[in-house]
mmCIF file of C-alpha atoms and ligand atoms in Angstrom:
data_model
loop_
_atom_site.group_PDB
_atom_site.id
_atom_site.type_symbol
_atom_site.label_atom_id
_atom_site.label_comp_id
_atom_site.label_asym_id
_atom_site.label_seq_id
_atom_site.Cartn_x
_atom_site.Cartn_y
_atom_site.Cartn_z
ATOM 1 C CA MET A 1 137.746 -42.430 36.885
ATOM 2 C CA SER A 2 137.029 -41.614 40.473
ATOM 3 C CA TRP A 3 133.541 -40.127 40.512
ATOM 4 C CA LEU A 4 131.718 -39.170 43.668
ATOM 5 C CA VAL A 5 128.744 -41.271 42.520
ATOM 6 C CA GLN A 6 128.220 -44.294 40.282
ATOM 7 C CA SER A 7 124.853 -44.255 38.531
ATOM 8 C CA ARG A 8 122.724 -47.036 37.063
ATOM 9 C CA LEU A 9 119.128 -47.852 36.108
ATOM 10 C CA VAL A 10 117.202 -49.619 38.867
ATOM 11 C CA ASN A 11 115.313 -51.838 36.396
ATOM 12 C CA ASP A 12 115.440 -53.025 32.793
ATOM 13 C CA PRO A 13 114.186 -50.364 30.333
ATOM 14 C CA PHE A 14 110.719 -51.944 29.997
ATOM 15 C CA SER A 15 110.111 -51.846 33.769
ATOM 16 C CA ASP A 16 109.555 -48.907 36.115
ATOM 17 C CA PRO A 17 111.874 -45.907 35.636
ATOM 18 C CA GLY A 18 114.516 -44.993 38.201
ATOM 19 C CA VAL A 19 118.231 -44.379 38.675
ATOM 20 C CA TYR A 20 120.311 -45.378 41.702
ATOM 21 C CA LEU A 21 123.229 -43.052 42.487
ATOM 22 C CA ASP A 22 125.702 -44.837 44.701
ATOM 23 C CA PHE A 23 128.280 -42.746 46.570
ATOM 24 C CA SER A 24 131.633 -44.381 46.065
ATOM 25 C CA TYR A 25 133.157 -43.541 49.420
ATOM 26 C CA GLY A 26 130.373 -43.855 51.944
ATOM 27 C CA ARG A 27 127.309 -45.641 53.025
ATOM 28 C CA ARG A 28 124.992 -43.429 51.089
ATOM 29 C CA ALA A 29 122.873 -43.331 47.938
ATOM 30 C CA ILE A 30 120.349 -41.152 46.122
ATOM 31 C CA LEU A 31 117.396 -42.216 43.981
ATOM 32 C CA PHE A 32 115.896 -40.470 40.973
ATOM 33 C CA ASP A 33 112.294 -41.734 40.989
ATOM 34 C CA LEU A 34 110.760 -44.377 43.213
ATOM 35 C CA GLY A 35 108.879 -46.904 41.070
ATOM 36 C CA ASP A 36 109.345 -50.641 41.562
ATOM 37 C CA VAL A 37 112.510 -50.972 43.660
ATOM 38 C CA GLY A 38 112.431 -54.788 43.730
ATOM 39 C CA GLY A 39 115.723 -54.736 41.841
ATOM 40 C CA LEU A 40 117.499 -53.116 44.803
ATOM 41 C CA SER A 41 118.540 -55.033 47.892
ATOM 42 C CA SER A 42 117.418 -53.944 51.359
ATOM 43 C CA ARG A 43 120.991 -52.964 52.067
ATOM 44 C CA GLU A 44 121.061 -50.687 49.017
ATOM 45 C CA LEU A 45 117.735 -49.105 49.915
ATOM 46 C CA LEU A 46 118.821 -48.478 53.505
ATOM 47 C CA ARG A 47 121.640 -46.291 52.188
ATOM 48 C CA VAL A 48 119.240 -43.936 50.404
ATOM 49 C CA SER A 49 119.257 -40.490 52.005
ATOM 50 C CA HIS A 50 117.384 -38.519 49.315
ATOM 51 C CA VAL A 51 114.803 -39.422 46.693
ATOM 52 C CA PHE A 52 113.928 -37.064 43.851
ATOM 53 C CA VAL A 53 110.541 -37.926 42.369
ATOM 54 C CA SER A 54 109.647 -36.646 38.878
ATOM 55 C CA HIS A 55 105.870 -36.898 39.367
ATOM 56 C CA THR A 56 103.428 -39.197 41.108
ATOM 57 C CA HIS A 57 102.164 -41.420 38.312
ATOM 58 C CA VAL A 58 102.186 -44.818 39.958
ATOM 59 C CA ASP A 59 105.140 -46.218 37.983
ATOM 60 C CA HIS A 60 107.333 -43.441 39.446
ATOM 61 C CA VAL A 61 106.372 -43.681 43.108
ATOM 62 C CA ALA A 62 104.973 -47.157 43.858
ATOM 63 C CA GLY A 63 108.217 -48.148 45.599
ATOM 64 C CA PHE A 64 107.541 -45.715 48.453
ATOM 65 C CA ASP A 65 106.015 -48.350 50.739
ATOM 66 C CA ARG A 66 108.976 -50.708 50.617
ATOM 67 C CA LEU A 67 111.531 -47.958 51.163
ATOM 68 C CA PHE A 68 109.515 -46.375 53.974
ATOM 69 C CA ARG A 69 108.963 -49.703 55.711
ATOM 70 C CA LEU A 70 112.660 -50.595 55.564
ATOM 71 C CA CYS A 71 113.668 -47.199 56.938
ATOM 72 C CA LEU A 72 111.316 -47.335 59.937
ATOM 73 C CA HIS A 73 114.083 -48.730 62.141
ATOM 74 C CA ARG A 74 116.896 -46.470 61.056
ATOM 75 C CA PRO A 75 117.863 -43.308 62.898
ATOM 76 C CA SER A 76 118.945 -41.233 59.873
ATOM 77 C CA PRO A 77 116.268 -39.198 58.070
ATOM 78 C CA LEU A 78 114.890 -39.784 54.582
ATOM 79 C CA THR A 79 114.254 -36.738 52.383
ATOM 80 C CA LEU A 80 111.820 -36.907 49.465
ATOM 81 C CA ILE A 81 111.525 -34.101 46.923
ATOM 82 C CA GLY A 82 108.809 -33.971 44.287
ATOM 83 C CA PRO A 83 106.582 -31.615 42.286
ATOM 84 C CA PRO A 84 103.928 -29.255 43.740
ATOM 85 C CA GLY A 85 101.462 -31.115 45.970
ATOM 86 C CA PHE A 86 103.982 -33.848 46.760
ATOM 87 C CA ALA A 87 104.346 -33.239 50.517
ATOM 88 C CA VAL A 88 100.579 -33.570 50.966
ATOM 89 C CA GLN A 89 100.560 -36.792 48.932
ATOM 90 C CA VAL A 90 103.339 -38.233 51.104
ATOM 91 C CA GLU A 91 101.323 -37.299 54.185
ATOM 92 C CA HIS A 92 98.268 -39.091 52.809
ATOM 93 C CA ARG A 93 100.307 -42.188 52.096
ATOM 94 C CA ILE A 94 101.679 -42.202 55.645
ATOM 95 C CA ARG A 95 98.191 -41.573 57.075
ATOM 96 C CA SER A 96 96.862 -44.631 55.275
ATOM 97 C CA PHE A 97 98.710 -46.851 57.774
ATOM 98 C CA THR A 98 97.995 -47.327 61.497
ATOM 99 C CA TRP A 99 100.690 -46.158 63.910
ATOM 100 C CA ASN A 100 99.322 -46.954 67.394
ATOM 101 C CA LEU A 101 102.429 -49.009 68.281
ATOM 102 C CA LEU A 102 104.769 -46.032 67.962
ATOM 103 C CA ASP A 103 105.712 -44.024 71.027
ATOM 104 C CA GLU A 104 108.558 -42.018 72.551
ATOM 105 C CA ASN A 105 110.650 -45.189 72.881
ATOM 106 C CA SER A 106 110.587 -45.947 69.147
ATOM 107 C CA VAL A 107 113.566 -45.262 66.928
ATOM 108 C CA ASP A 108 112.911 -41.674 65.879
ATOM 109 C CA PHE A 109 112.958 -42.178 62.152
ATOM 110 C CA CYS A 110 112.114 -38.927 60.403
ATOM 111 C CA ILE A 111 110.793 -38.536 56.878
ATOM 112 C CA ARG A 112 110.874 -35.151 55.173
ATOM 113 C CA ALA A 113 108.826 -34.293 52.090
ATOM 114 C CA MET A 114 109.292 -31.163 50.000
ATOM 115 C CA ASP A 115 107.658 -29.534 46.968
ATOM 116 C CA TYR A 116 109.832 -28.108 44.196
ATOM 117 C CA ASP A 117 107.966 -25.766 41.837
ATOM 118 C CA GLY A 118 110.394 -25.726 38.915
ATOM 119 C CA SER A 119 112.672 -23.074 40.358
ATOM 120 C CA ARG A 120 112.811 -23.563 44.137
ATOM 121 C CA LEU A 121 111.674 -25.602 47.133
ATOM 122 C CA VAL A 122 108.398 -24.014 48.177
ATOM 123 C CA LYS A 123 107.071 -26.293 50.897
ATOM 124 C CA ALA A 124 108.496 -28.740 53.436
ATOM 125 C CA ALA A 125 106.942 -31.073 56.005
ATOM 126 C CA GLU A 126 108.499 -33.409 58.571
ATOM 127 C CA PHE A 127 107.060 -36.599 60.048
ATOM 128 C CA HIS A 128 108.623 -38.207 63.145
ATOM 129 C CA ALA A 129 108.048 -41.794 64.209
ATOM 130 C CA ARG A 130 107.902 -40.780 67.881
ATOM 131 C CA GLU A 131 104.998 -38.483 67.076
ATOM 132 C CA ALA A 132 103.207 -41.247 65.138
ATOM 133 C CA PHE A 133 104.207 -39.358 61.995
ATOM 134 C CA ALA A 134 102.063 -36.299 62.747
ATOM 135 C CA ARG A 135 102.807 -33.631 60.191
ATOM 136 C CA ARG A 136 105.018 -30.684 61.122
ATOM 137 C CA ASP A 137 105.389 -27.879 58.588
ATOM 138 C CA ARG A 138 108.915 -26.602 58.117
ATOM 139 C CA GLU A 139 110.628 -23.792 56.285
ATOM 140 C CA PRO A 140 112.178 -25.330 53.145
ATOM 141 C CA PRO A 141 115.930 -24.772 52.574
ATOM 142 C CA ALA A 142 116.611 -21.643 50.481
ATOM 143 C CA PHE A 143 118.851 -22.756 47.604
ATOM 144 C CA PRO A 144 119.647 -20.642 44.518
ATOM 145 C CA GLU A 145 117.087 -20.730 41.698
ATOM 146 C CA GLY A 146 116.985 -23.975 39.732
ATOM 147 C CA ILE A 147 118.503 -26.055 42.541
ATOM 148 C CA ALA A 148 116.466 -28.686 44.355
ATOM 149 C CA TRP A 149 119.253 -29.769 46.731
ATOM 150 C CA MET A 150 122.788 -28.692 47.537
ATOM 151 C CA GLU A 151 125.618 -29.969 49.720
ATOM 152 C CA ASP A 152 129.342 -29.257 49.879
ATOM 153 C CA GLU A 153 130.266 -31.843 47.261
ATOM 154 C CA PHE A 154 127.348 -31.722 44.826
ATOM 155 C CA LYS A 155 124.133 -30.025 43.826
ATOM 156 C CA VAL A 156 120.971 -31.351 42.209
ATOM 157 C CA GLU A 157 119.526 -29.025 39.590
ATOM 158 C CA ALA A 158 115.913 -29.523 38.597
ATOM 159 C CA ALA A 159 113.518 -28.294 35.916
ATOM 160 C CA ALA A 160 109.758 -28.765 35.632
ATOM 161 C CA LEU A 161 108.847 -30.296 32.277
ATOM 162 C CA ASP A 162 105.348 -30.469 30.800
ATOM 163 C CA HIS A 163 103.807 -33.966 30.875
ATOM 164 C CA GLY A 164 100.213 -32.760 30.946
ATOM 165 C CA ILE A 165 101.177 -32.263 34.605
ATOM 166 C CA PRO A 166 104.597 -31.036 35.853
ATOM 167 C CA SER A 167 107.296 -33.713 35.643
ATOM 168 C CA LEU A 168 110.627 -32.852 37.235
ATOM 169 C CA ALA A 169 113.923 -33.621 35.510
ATOM 170 C CA PHE A 170 117.114 -33.705 37.574
ATOM 171 C CA ALA A 171 120.856 -33.309 37.121
ATOM 172 C CA LEU A 172 123.361 -34.122 39.841
ATOM 173 C CA ARG A 173 126.533 -32.098 39.379
ATOM 174 C CA GLU A 174 129.607 -32.886 41.418
ATOM 175 C CA VAL A 175 131.731 -29.969 42.550
ATOM 176 C CA LEU A 176 135.095 -31.574 41.718
ATOM 177 C CA GLN A 177 136.498 -34.854 40.513
ATOM 178 C CA VAL A 178 139.632 -36.033 42.329
ATOM 179 C CA ASN A 179 141.807 -38.854 40.976
ATOM 180 C CA VAL A 180 144.943 -40.423 42.420
ATOM 181 C CA TRP A 181 148.227 -40.869 40.523
ATOM 182 C CA ARG A 182 149.000 -44.337 41.854
ATOM 183 C CA GLY A 183 152.597 -44.286 40.616
ATOM 184 C CA VAL A 184 153.378 -41.016 42.354
ATOM 185 C CA LEU A 185 151.738 -42.285 45.517
ATOM 186 C CA GLY A 186 154.142 -45.233 45.431
ATOM 187 C CA GLU A 187 157.118 -42.945 44.851
ATOM 188 C CA MET A 188 156.082 -40.905 47.873
ATOM 189 C CA GLY A 189 156.061 -44.105 49.926
ATOM 190 C CA LEU A 190 152.357 -43.801 50.690
ATOM 191 C CA PRO A 191 150.101 -46.880 50.796
ATOM 192 C CA PRO A 192 146.775 -47.038 48.920
ATOM 193 C CA GLY A 193 143.676 -47.444 51.100
ATOM 194 C CA PRO A 194 140.486 -45.901 52.383
ATOM 195 C CA TRP A 195 142.380 -42.919 53.829
ATOM 196 C CA LEU A 196 142.563 -41.614 50.249
ATOM 197 C CA ASN A 197 138.781 -41.210 50.226
ATOM 198 C CA GLU A 198 139.074 -38.838 53.167
ATOM 199 C CA ALA A 199 141.828 -36.955 51.339
ATOM 200 C CA LYS A 200 139.685 -36.656 48.205
ATOM 201 C CA ARG A 201 136.796 -35.453 50.266
ATOM 202 C CA ALA A 202 139.009 -32.814 51.890
ATOM 203 C CA VAL A 203 139.977 -31.549 48.405
ATOM 204 C CA ARG A 204 136.342 -31.448 47.248
ATOM 205 C CA LEU A 205 135.418 -29.506 50.372
ATOM 206 C CA GLY A 206 138.188 -26.997 49.634
ATOM 207 C CA LEU A 207 139.997 -27.506 52.950
ATOM 208 C CA PRO A 208 143.226 -25.444 53.279
ATOM 209 C CA ASP A 209 146.649 -26.710 52.154
ATOM 210 C CA ALA A 210 147.789 -26.907 55.763
ATOM 211 C CA HIS A 211 145.049 -29.420 56.631
ATOM 212 C CA MET A 212 146.723 -32.635 57.827
ATOM 213 C CA VAL A 213 145.564 -35.888 56.257
ATOM 214 C CA THR A 214 146.057 -38.993 58.387
ATOM 215 C CA VAL A 215 147.887 -41.856 56.663
ATOM 216 C CA PRO A 216 147.612 -45.170 58.547
ATOM 217 C CA THR A 217 150.997 -46.432 59.827
ATOM 218 C CA GLU A 218 152.779 -43.474 58.129
ATOM 219 C CA GLY A 219 151.534 -40.582 60.295
ATOM 220 C CA SER A 220 150.125 -37.675 58.299
ATOM 221 C CA ILE A 221 150.762 -35.417 55.326
ATOM 222 C CA ARG A 222 149.793 -31.846 54.402
ATOM 223 C CA LEU A 223 146.790 -31.784 52.082
ATOM 224 C CA GLY A 224 148.495 -29.230 49.801
ATOM 225 C CA GLU A 225 151.521 -31.456 49.237
ATOM 226 C CA LEU A 226 149.430 -34.561 48.618
ATOM 227 C CA ARG A 227 147.159 -32.709 46.181
ATOM 228 C CA ASP A 228 149.966 -31.055 44.194
ATOM 229 C CA ARG A 229 151.926 -34.249 43.762
ATOM 230 C CA ALA A 230 149.630 -37.264 43.872
ATOM 231 C CA LEU A 231 146.119 -36.023 43.064
ATOM 232 C CA ARG A 232 144.585 -34.800 39.834
ATOM 233 C CA VAL A 233 141.674 -32.427 40.284
ATOM 234 C CA ALA A 234 139.153 -31.869 37.485
ATOM 235 C CA PRO A 235 135.564 -30.647 37.136
ATOM 236 C CA GLY A 236 133.091 -33.146 38.607
ATOM 237 C CA GLN A 237 130.725 -35.330 36.650
ATOM 238 C CA ALA A 238 127.114 -34.522 35.802
ATOM 239 C CA VAL A 239 124.378 -37.183 35.749
ATOM 240 C CA ALA A 240 121.054 -36.081 34.240
ATOM 241 C CA TYR A 241 117.696 -37.855 34.485
ATOM 242 C CA VAL A 242 114.878 -36.912 32.109
ATOM 243 C CA THR A 243 111.540 -38.699 31.936
ATOM 244 C CA ASP A 244 107.872 -38.220 31.089
ATOM 245 C CA ALA A 245 108.106 -35.113 28.925
ATOM 246 C CA ALA A 246 105.884 -34.074 26.016
ATOM 247 C CA PRO A 247 107.817 -33.772 22.742
ATOM 248 C CA HIS A 248 107.681 -30.018 22.198
ATOM 249 C CA ALA A 249 110.088 -27.093 21.887
ATOM 250 C CA GLU A 250 109.665 -25.688 25.380
ATOM 251 C CA ASN A 251 110.497 -29.020 27.055
ATOM 252 C CA ARG A 252 113.350 -29.534 24.644
ATOM 253 C CA ALA A 253 114.920 -26.180 25.571
ATOM 254 C CA LYS A 254 114.644 -26.959 29.292
ATOM 255 C CA ILE A 255 116.167 -30.425 28.856
ATOM 256 C CA LEU A 256 119.052 -29.037 26.793
ATOM 257 C CA ARG A 257 119.857 -26.521 29.529
ATOM 258 C CA LEU A 258 119.686 -29.107 32.294
ATOM 259 C CA ALA A 259 121.629 -31.880 30.531
ATOM 260 C CA GLN A 260 124.243 -29.655 28.856
ATOM 261 C CA LYS A 261 127.543 -31.580 28.552
ATOM 262 C CA ALA A 262 126.411 -34.200 31.057
ATOM 263 C CA ASP A 263 128.714 -37.200 31.420
ATOM 264 C CA GLN A 264 125.696 -39.467 31.705
ATOM 265 C CA LEU A 265 122.155 -38.791 30.499
ATOM 266 C CA PHE A 266 119.344 -41.182 31.398
ATOM 267 C CA ILE A 267 116.425 -40.271 29.140
ATOM 268 C CA GLU A 268 113.059 -41.823 28.367
ATOM 269 C CA ALA A 269 112.564 -43.408 24.931
ATOM 270 C CA VAL A 270 108.951 -44.510 25.107
ATOM 271 C CA PHE A 271 107.793 -44.804 21.481
ATOM 272 C CA LEU A 272 109.291 -45.195 18.043
ATOM 273 C CA GLU A 273 109.201 -42.146 15.804
ATOM 274 C CA ARG A 274 106.702 -43.961 13.547
ATOM 275 C CA ASP A 275 104.288 -43.966 16.515
ATOM 276 C CA ARG A 276 104.617 -40.224 17.165
ATOM 277 C CA PRO A 277 100.818 -39.784 17.501
ATOM 278 C CA LEU A 278 100.999 -42.020 20.605
ATOM 279 C CA ALA A 279 103.890 -39.967 22.012
ATOM 280 C CA LEU A 280 101.935 -36.746 21.488
ATOM 281 C CA ALA A 281 98.776 -38.176 23.043
ATOM 282 C CA SER A 282 100.533 -39.448 26.185
ATOM 283 C CA HIS A 283 103.059 -36.580 26.560
ATOM 284 C CA HIS A 284 106.180 -38.722 26.107
ATOM 285 C CA LEU A 285 109.373 -38.481 24.034
ATOM 286 C CA THR A 286 110.095 -40.767 21.106
ATOM 287 C CA ALA A 287 113.417 -42.574 20.932
ATOM 288 C CA TRP A 288 114.366 -40.314 18.021
ATOM 289 C CA ASP A 289 113.607 -37.183 20.113
ATOM 290 C CA ALA A 290 115.671 -38.531 23.003
ATOM 291 C CA GLY A 291 118.690 -39.285 20.799
ATOM 292 C CA ALA A 292 118.546 -35.889 19.123
ATOM 293 C CA ILE A 293 118.333 -34.097 22.478
ATOM 294 C CA ALA A 294 121.266 -36.109 23.825
ATOM 295 C CA ARG A 295 123.338 -35.217 20.770
ATOM 296 C CA GLU A 296 122.463 -31.531 20.907
ATOM 297 C CA ALA A 297 123.199 -31.365 24.633
ATOM 298 C CA GLY A 298 126.657 -32.799 23.934
ATOM 299 C CA VAL A 299 126.371 -35.563 26.526
ATOM 300 C CA ARG A 300 129.070 -38.184 26.763
ATOM 301 C CA HIS A 301 126.917 -41.263 27.438
ATOM 302 C CA VAL A 302 123.209 -41.740 26.968
ATOM 303 C CA THR A 303 121.046 -44.510 28.429
ATOM 304 C CA PRO A 304 117.448 -44.964 27.252
ATOM 305 C CA PHE A 305 114.689 -46.317 29.508
ATOM 306 C CA HIS A 306 110.879 -46.238 30.041
ATOM 307 C CA HIS A 307 110.179 -48.288 26.906
ATOM 308 C CA SER A 308 106.522 -48.882 26.080
ATOM 309 C CA ALA A 309 105.437 -52.518 26.522
ATOM 310 C CA ARG A 310 104.115 -52.479 22.936
ATOM 311 C CA TYR A 311 107.699 -53.107 21.762
ATOM 312 C CA LEU A 312 108.405 -56.073 24.055
ATOM 313 C CA SER A 313 108.489 -58.458 21.094
ATOM 314 C CA GLU A 314 111.276 -56.388 19.464
ATOM 315 C CA PRO A 315 113.146 -55.246 22.577
ATOM 316 C CA ASP A 316 116.074 -53.484 20.853
ATOM 317 C CA VAL A 317 114.246 -51.217 18.406
ATOM 318 C CA LEU A 318 113.905 -48.215 20.734
ATOM 319 C CA ARG A 319 117.521 -48.382 21.757
ATOM 320 C CA GLU A 320 118.599 -48.687 18.119
ATOM 321 C CA GLU A 321 116.504 -45.726 17.013
ATOM 322 C CA LEU A 322 117.862 -43.604 19.848
ATOM 323 C CA PHE A 323 121.477 -44.342 18.938
ATOM 324 C CA GLU A 324 120.788 -43.804 15.242
ATOM 325 C CA SER A 325 119.519 -40.351 16.143
ATOM 326 C CA PHE A 326 122.324 -39.711 18.676
ATOM 327 C CA ASP A 327 125.032 -40.570 16.110
ATOM 328 C CA ALA A 328 123.331 -38.860 13.165
ATOM 329 C CA ALA A 329 125.465 -35.708 13.295
ATOM 330 C CA ASP A 330 128.748 -37.656 13.360
ATOM 331 C CA ARG A 331 127.748 -39.554 10.265
ATOM 332 C CA ALA A 332 126.601 -36.380 8.509
ATOM 333 C CA ALA A 333 130.006 -34.846 9.301
ATOM 334 C CA MET A 334 131.831 -37.933 8.026
ATOM 335 C CA THR A 335 129.952 -38.162 4.756
ATOM 336 C CA GLY A 336 129.597 -34.410 4.207
HETATM 337 ZN ZN1 ZN B 1 103.903 -40.069 33.757
HETATM 338 ZN ZN1 ZN B 2 106.066 -42.754 33.409
#
């Protein structure tokens, strides 16, 4: 498979929630949530261009300081998107440090913070190092309803779930998936190599057939010819991230819409079904809920996380309950 992004949990399922989405062709990454990022190297964090924060409970945002500090010397901006009130919270966090050593000769690192209200971006602020991170209000980008970010090759859909407070869930959907028929490439006398990433990107961007793709040492080839013979184009992958959601019907309906047919669903499994009163009291899903939602949404792979520390002595039980629930329909079909 040649996905645009490779996704993985930042930490083990008992530690802070978060997913790292690594772009396979470039020096770039996206984060869903920003808890403890100790599991990521500085190099990995420096590639992060966008962070989507579900809500600002400390286990979802405590990694801000490390990321921010690392980025201070990089010229490319960092965009953070969170629930209503988020931009002001980011400002307060920045204000809690002293910036007298910054001036017009500093690297002009820029951090952008935006509020997403469940259907659109409603607020945006920018903070520049050369202005000692004074706040500048901006007009937020106007994306279609339900979309928190959009570029040529992917979009990030978002829904506001109820967690006592709003908690955003996200789904990155790639526009197209482009794979290479290696055998055909060989028959055409074309070498493998990084140039193929540029060709794939050109297909995802919908560039015209006449667009010339440069092939090192071989010259160039028309994009149309390369695509028709050596590339296989399919719908792109979807990676959904769902956390901190009360177990009720309204949340369930929103999650099902967002995660529909996702290739990969990362979903919280905080308590066992036998401890449902705890799940209700703290507005979290049980492992059984999470598995059932994953099954009903028709996702291909599901990964549980955000396990409660009360199960540390039996670390597999949440995972087992989730998969029992996820596979329940298959077994019913087999036996029935
Ligand atoms: Zn929370
Ligand atoms: Zn949490």
